[in-house]
CSV table of C-alpha atoms in Angstrom, one decimal:
chain,number,residue,atom,x,y,z
A,1096,UNK,CA,-40.0,-12.7,-44.3
A,1097,UNK,CA,-41.2,-12.6,-40.8
A,1098,UNK,CA,-39.5,-12.6,-37.4
A,1099,UNK,CA,-39.6,-16.2,-36.1
A,1100,UNK,CA,-39.1,-16.4,-32.4
A,1101,UNK,CA,-39.2,-20.2,-32.6
A,1102,UNK,CA,-35.8,-20.2,-34.1
A,1103,UNK,CA,-34.4,-18.8,-30.9
A,1104,UNK,CA,-36.5,-21.0,-28.7
A,1105,UNK,CA,-35.3,-24.1,-30.5
A,1106,UNK,CA,-31.7,-23.0,-30.0
A,1107,UNK,CA,-32.1,-21.9,-26.4
A,1108,UNK,CA,-29.6,-24.4,-24.8
A,1109,UNK,CA,-26.9,-23.5,-27.2
A,1110,UNK,CA,-27.7,-19.8,-26.8
A,1111,UNK,CA,-27.5,-20.0,-23.0
A,1112,UNK,CA,-24.2,-22.0,-23.2
A,1113,UNK,CA,-22.7,-19.2,-25.3
A,1114,UNK,CA,-24.1,-16.6,-23.0
A,1115,UNK,CA,-22.5,-18.3,-20.1
A,1116,UNK,CA,-19.2,-18.4,-21.7
A,1117,UNK,CA,-19.5,-14.7,-22.5
A,1118,UNK,CA,-20.3,-13.9,-18.9
A,1119,UNK,CA,-17.5,-15.8,-17.5
A,1120,UNK,CA,-14.9,-14.4,-19.9
A,1121,UNK,CA,-16.0,-10.9,-19.2
A,1122,UNK,CA,-16.2,-11.4,-15.4
A,1123,UNK,CA,-12.8,-13.2,-15.2
A,1124,UNK,CA,-11.2,-10.7,-17.7
A,1125,UNK,CA,-12.4,-7.6,-15.8
A,1126,UNK,CA,-11.3,-8.9,-12.5
A,1127,UNK,CA,-7.9,-10.1,-13.9
A,1128,UNK,CA,-7.4,-6.8,-15.8
A,1129,UNK,CA,-8.4,-4.7,-12.8
A,1130,UNK,CA,-5.9,-6.8,-10.6
A,1131,UNK,CA,-2.9,-6.6,-13.0
A,1132,UNK,CA,-3.8,-3.0,-13.7
A,1133,UNK,CA,-3.6,-2.1,-10.2
A,1134,UNK,CA,-0.3,-3.7,-9.7
A,1135,UNK,CA,1.0,-2.0,-12.9
A,1136,UNK,CA,-0.1,1.4,-11.5
A,1137,UNK,CA,1.6,0.7,-8.2
A,1138,UNK,CA,4.8,-0.3,-10.1
A,1139,UNK,CA,4.8,3.0,-12.2
A,1140,UNK,CA,4.1,5.0,-9.1
A,1141,UNK,CA,6.6,3.5,-6.7
A,1142,UNK,CA,8.9,1.4,-8.8
A,1143,UNK,CA,11.2,4.1,-10.0
A,1144,UNK,CA,12.5,4.4,-13.6
A,1145,UNK,CA,13.4,0.9,-13.6
A,1146,UNK,CA,9.9,-0.4,-13.6
A,1147,UNK,CA,8.1,2.8,-14.6
A,1148,UNK,CA,9.5,3.1,-17.9
A,1149,UNK,CA,9.0,-0.4,-19.3
A,1150,UNK,CA,5.6,-0.6,-17.8
A,1151,UNK,CA,4.7,2.7,-19.1
A,1152,UNK,CA,5.9,1.6,-22.6
A,1153,UNK,CA,3.8,-1.6,-22.5
A,1154,UNK,CA,0.7,0.3,-21.3
A,1155,UNK,CA,1.1,2.8,-24.3
A,1156,UNK,CA,1.5,0.1,-26.8
A,1157,UNK,CA,-1.5,-1.8,-25.8
A,1158,UNK,CA,-3.7,1.3,-25.6
A,1159,UNK,CA,-2.5,2.3,-29.0
A,1160,UNK,CA,-3.3,-0.8,-30.7
A,1161,UNK,CA,-6.7,-2.3,-31.6
A,1162,UNK,CA,-7.9,-5.3,-29.4
A,1163,UNK,CA,-8.6,-7.3,-32.6
A,1164,UNK,CA,-4.9,-7.1,-33.7
A,1165,UNK,CA,-3.8,-8.0,-30.2
A,1166,UNK,CA,-6.1,-11.0,-30.0
A,1167,UNK,CA,-4.8,-12.2,-33.5
A,1168,UNK,CA,-1.2,-11.8,-32.5
A,1169,UNK,CA,-1.7,-13.6,-29.1
A,1170,UNK,CA,-3.6,-16.5,-30.8
A,1171,UNK,CA,-1.8,-17.0,-34.2
A,1172,UNK,CA,1.6,-15.5,-33.2
A,1173,UNK,CA,1.8,-17.0,-29.7
A,1174,UNK,CA,3.0,-20.5,-31.1
A,1175,UNK,CA,5.9,-18.9,-32.6
A,1176,UNK,CA,7.3,-17.9,-29.1
A,1177,UNK,CA,6.1,-21.2,-27.4
A,1178,UNK,CA,2.7,-19.8,-26.2
A,1179,UNK,CA,0.2,-22.1,-27.9
A,1180,UNK,CA,-3.1,-21.5,-26.3
A,1181,UNK,CA,-6.8,-22.9,-26.9
A,1182,UNK,CA,-9.3,-20.3,-27.9
A,1183,UNK,CA,-10.9,-19.9,-24.5
A,1184,UNK,CA,-7.6,-19.4,-22.4
A,1185,UNK,CA,-6.2,-17.1,-25.3
A,1186,UNK,CA,-9.3,-15.0,-25.1
A,1187,UNK,CA,-9.3,-14.7,-21.4
A,1188,UNK,CA,-5.6,-13.7,-21.4
A,1189,UNK,CA,-6.1,-11.2,-24.3
A,1190,UNK,CA,-9.0,-9.6,-22.4
A,1191,UNK,CA,-7.0,-9.4,-19.2
A,1192,UNK,CA,-4.0,-7.9,-20.8
A,1193,UNK,CA,-6.1,-5.4,-22.7
A,1194,UNK,CA,-8.2,-4.4,-19.7
A,1195,UNK,CA,-5.0,-4.1,-17.4
A,1196,UNK,CA,-3.5,-1.5,-19.7
A,1197,UNK,CA,-6.6,0.8,-19.3
A,1198,UNK,CA,-7.2,-0.1,-15.6
A,1199,UNK,CA,-3.6,1.0,-14.9
A,1200,UNK,CA,-4.2,4.4,-16.3
A,1201,UNK,CA,-7.5,4.7,-14.4
A,1202,UNK,CA,-5.8,3.7,-11.1
A,1203,UNK,CA,-2.7,5.9,-11.7
A,1204,UNK,CA,-5.0,8.8,-12.2
A,1205,UNK,CA,-6.9,7.9,-9.1
A,1206,UNK,CA,-3.4,7.9,-7.0
A,1207,UNK,CA,-2.6,11.2,-8.5
A,1208,UNK,CA,-6.0,12.8,-7.6
A,1209,UNK,CA,-5.7,12.2,-3.9
A,1210,UNK,CA,-4.7,15.4,-2.5
A,1211,UNK,CA,-1.2,15.4,-1.0
A,1212,UNK,CA,-2.3,17.2,2.1
A,1213,UNK,CA,-4.2,14.0,3.2
A,1214,UNK,CA,-1.0,12.0,2.9
A,1215,UNK,CA,1.1,14.6,4.6
A,1216,UNK,CA,-1.5,14.7,7.4
A,1217,UNK,CA,-1.3,11.0,7.7
A,1218,UNK,CA,2.4,11.2,8.1
A,1219,UNK,CA,2.3,13.8,10.7
A,1220,UNK,CA,0.1,11.5,13.0
A,1221,UNK,CA,2.7,8.6,12.6
A,1222,UNK,CA,1.0,6.5,10.1
A,1223,UNK,CA,3.4,4.0,8.4
A,1224,UNK,CA,3.4,3.8,4.6
A,1225,UNK,CA,1.5,0.6,4.5
A,1226,UNK,CA,-1.2,2.2,6.7
A,1227,UNK,CA,-1.4,5.3,4.5
A,1228,UNK,CA,-2.1,3.3,1.4
A,1229,UNK,CA,-4.6,1.1,3.2
A,1230,UNK,CA,-6.5,3.9,5.2
A,1231,UNK,CA,-5.9,7.0,3.0
A,1232,UNK,CA,-4.9,6.2,-0.6
A,1233,UNK,CA,-7.1,3.1,-1.4
A,1234,UNK,CA,-10.5,4.4,0.2
A,1235,UNK,CA,-10.2,7.8,-1.5
A,1236,UNK,CA,-8.9,6.4,-4.9
A,1237,UNK,CA,-11.8,3.9,-4.9
A,1238,UNK,CA,-14.3,6.6,-4.9
A,1239,UNK,CA,-12.6,8.4,-7.5
A,1240,UNK,CA,-12.0,5.4,-9.8
A,1241,UNK,CA,-15.3,3.7,-9.7
A,1242,UNK,CA,-17.0,5.5,-12.6
A,1243,UNK,CA,-14.3,5.1,-15.2
A,1244,UNK,CA,-13.6,1.5,-14.0
A,1245,UNK,CA,-17.3,0.6,-14.5
A,1246,UNK,CA,-17.1,2.2,-17.9
A,1247,UNK,CA,-14.0,0.1,-18.8
A,1248,UNK,CA,-15.8,-3.0,-17.5
A,1249,UNK,CA,-18.7,-2.1,-20.1
A,1250,UNK,CA,-16.0,-1.9,-22.7
A,1251,UNK,CA,-14.6,-5.3,-22.1
A,1252,UNK,CA,-18.0,-6.7,-22.0
A,1253,UNK,CA,-18.6,-5.6,-25.6
A,1254,UNK,CA,-15.1,-6.6,-26.7
A,1255,UNK,CA,-15.8,-10.2,-25.9
A,1256,UNK,CA,-17.8,-10.4,-29.2
A,1257,UNK,CA,-14.3,-10.0,-30.8
A,1258,UNK,CA,-13.3,-13.2,-29.4
A,1259,UNK,CA,-15.5,-15.1,-31.9
A,1260,UNK,CA,-12.7,-14.4,-34.5
A,1261,UNK,CA,-10.5,-17.0,-32.9
A,1262,UNK,CA,-13.6,-19.5,-32.3
A,1263,UNK,CA,-14.1,-18.8,-28.7
A,1264,UNK,CA,-17.7,-20.4,-28.2
A,1265,UNK,CA,-19.3,-17.3,-26.8
A,1266,UNK,CA,-22.6,-15.8,-27.6
A,1267,UNK,CA,-21.5,-13.9,-30.8
A,1268,UNK,CA,-20.1,-17.1,-32.4
A,1269,UNK,CA,-23.1,-19.2,-31.2
A,1270,UNK,CA,-25.8,-16.8,-32.7
A,1271,UNK,CA,-23.8,-16.3,-35.9
A,1272,UNK,CA,-23.7,-20.1,-36.4
A,1273,UNK,CA,-27.4,-20.4,-35.6
A,1274,UNK,CA,-28.1,-17.5,-38.2
A,1275,UNK,CA,-26.0,-19.4,-40.9
A,1276,UNK,CA,-27.6,-22.7,-40.3
A,1277,UNK,CA,-31.3,-21.5,-39.9
A,1278,UNK,CA,-31.1,-18.6,-42.2
A,1279,UNK,CA,-32.3,-16.4,-39.2
A,1280,UNK,CA,-29.7,-13.6,-39.2
A,1281,UNK,CA,-32.3,-11.0,-38.1
A,1282,UNK,CA,-33.6,-13.0,-35.1
A,1283,UNK,CA,-30.0,-14.1,-34.1
A,1284,UNK,CA,-28.6,-10.5,-34.3
A,1285,UNK,CA,-31.6,-9.0,-32.5
A,1286,UNK,CA,-31.1,-11.4,-29.7
A,1287,UNK,CA,-27.4,-10.6,-29.5
A,1288,UNK,CA,-28.2,-6.7,-29.3
A,1289,UNK,CA,-30.7,-7.3,-26.6
A,1290,UNK,CA,-28.4,-9.5,-24.5
A,1291,UNK,CA,-25.6,-6.9,-24.6
A,1292,UNK,CA,-27.9,-4.0,-24.0
A,1293,UNK,CA,-29.4,-5.6,-21.1
A,1294,UNK,CA,-26.0,-6.5,-19.6
A,1295,UNK,CA,-24.9,-3.0,-20.2
A,1296,UNK,CA,-28.0,-1.6,-18.5
A,1297,UNK,CA,-27.7,-3.9,-15.4
A,1298,UNK,CA,-23.8,-3.1,-15.0
A,1299,UNK,CA,-24.6,0.7,-15.3
A,1300,UNK,CA,-27.4,0.6,-12.7
A,1301,UNK,CA,-25.1,-1.5,-10.2
A,1302,UNK,CA,-22.2,0.9,-10.9
A,1303,UNK,CA,-24.4,4.0,-10.0
A,1304,UNK,CA,-25.7,2.2,-7.0
A,1305,UNK,CA,-22.2,1.6,-5.7
A,1306,UNK,CA,-21.2,5.1,-6.6
A,1307,UNK,CA,-23.9,6.5,-4.6
A,1308,UNK,CA,-23.1,4.2,-1.6
A,1309,UNK,CA,-19.5,5.3,-1.6
A,1310,UNK,CA,-20.2,9.0,-2.2
A,1311,UNK,CA,-20.3,9.7,1.4
A,1312,UNK,CA,-16.5,9.2,1.3
A,1313,UNK,CA,-15.7,11.5,-1.4
A,1314,UNK,CA,-13.4,14.3,-0.2
A,1315,UNK,CA,-14.1,17.8,-0.9
A,1316,UNK,CA,-11.5,19.9,-2.8
A,1317,UNK,CA,-12.1,22.7,-0.7
């Protein structure tokens, strides 16, 4: 038995198509999750108990259950409540909801980490609440949450592989099918591992670059 790269080259169009679906779902799911997560964090911080309690409960449930179970319930259980989705929309919605739960905690911690003195100083010079959020909270919070947000983006990237369970035509499903058809499991899995490793490395380097660029805005606790 030998490693046959020709198997990969012969199936390159299908592999690129699967990689494209993976990238699209990852990017859209990360953006959607971060957006919804930010809104949830704002609701928990400023919405009082009326919003804070149910949002907090939803976050804890989502963070306390495996993504595999969540995506199964969404795809196979959704039709029982009138939510019948095709694999790709179900996968995207699942990633967004799952990511939102974790991003909301990241943003909530970022809000809490901004020194109260900075907000009080802004109030003393007459800034309105919206100006305080825009000029004080958001800039300082962005610097604080960037590292864990990048880490969460990497986690979501690897979670896209689970979507093959509901037949989303992403890279994992594609290379698994190629491996089964061509009896080339080693070549297929090696390609899959390299793809995710390269994507993680690129994301990590971009995150470190962004963190370095924003480090000038990091406040000193002293």
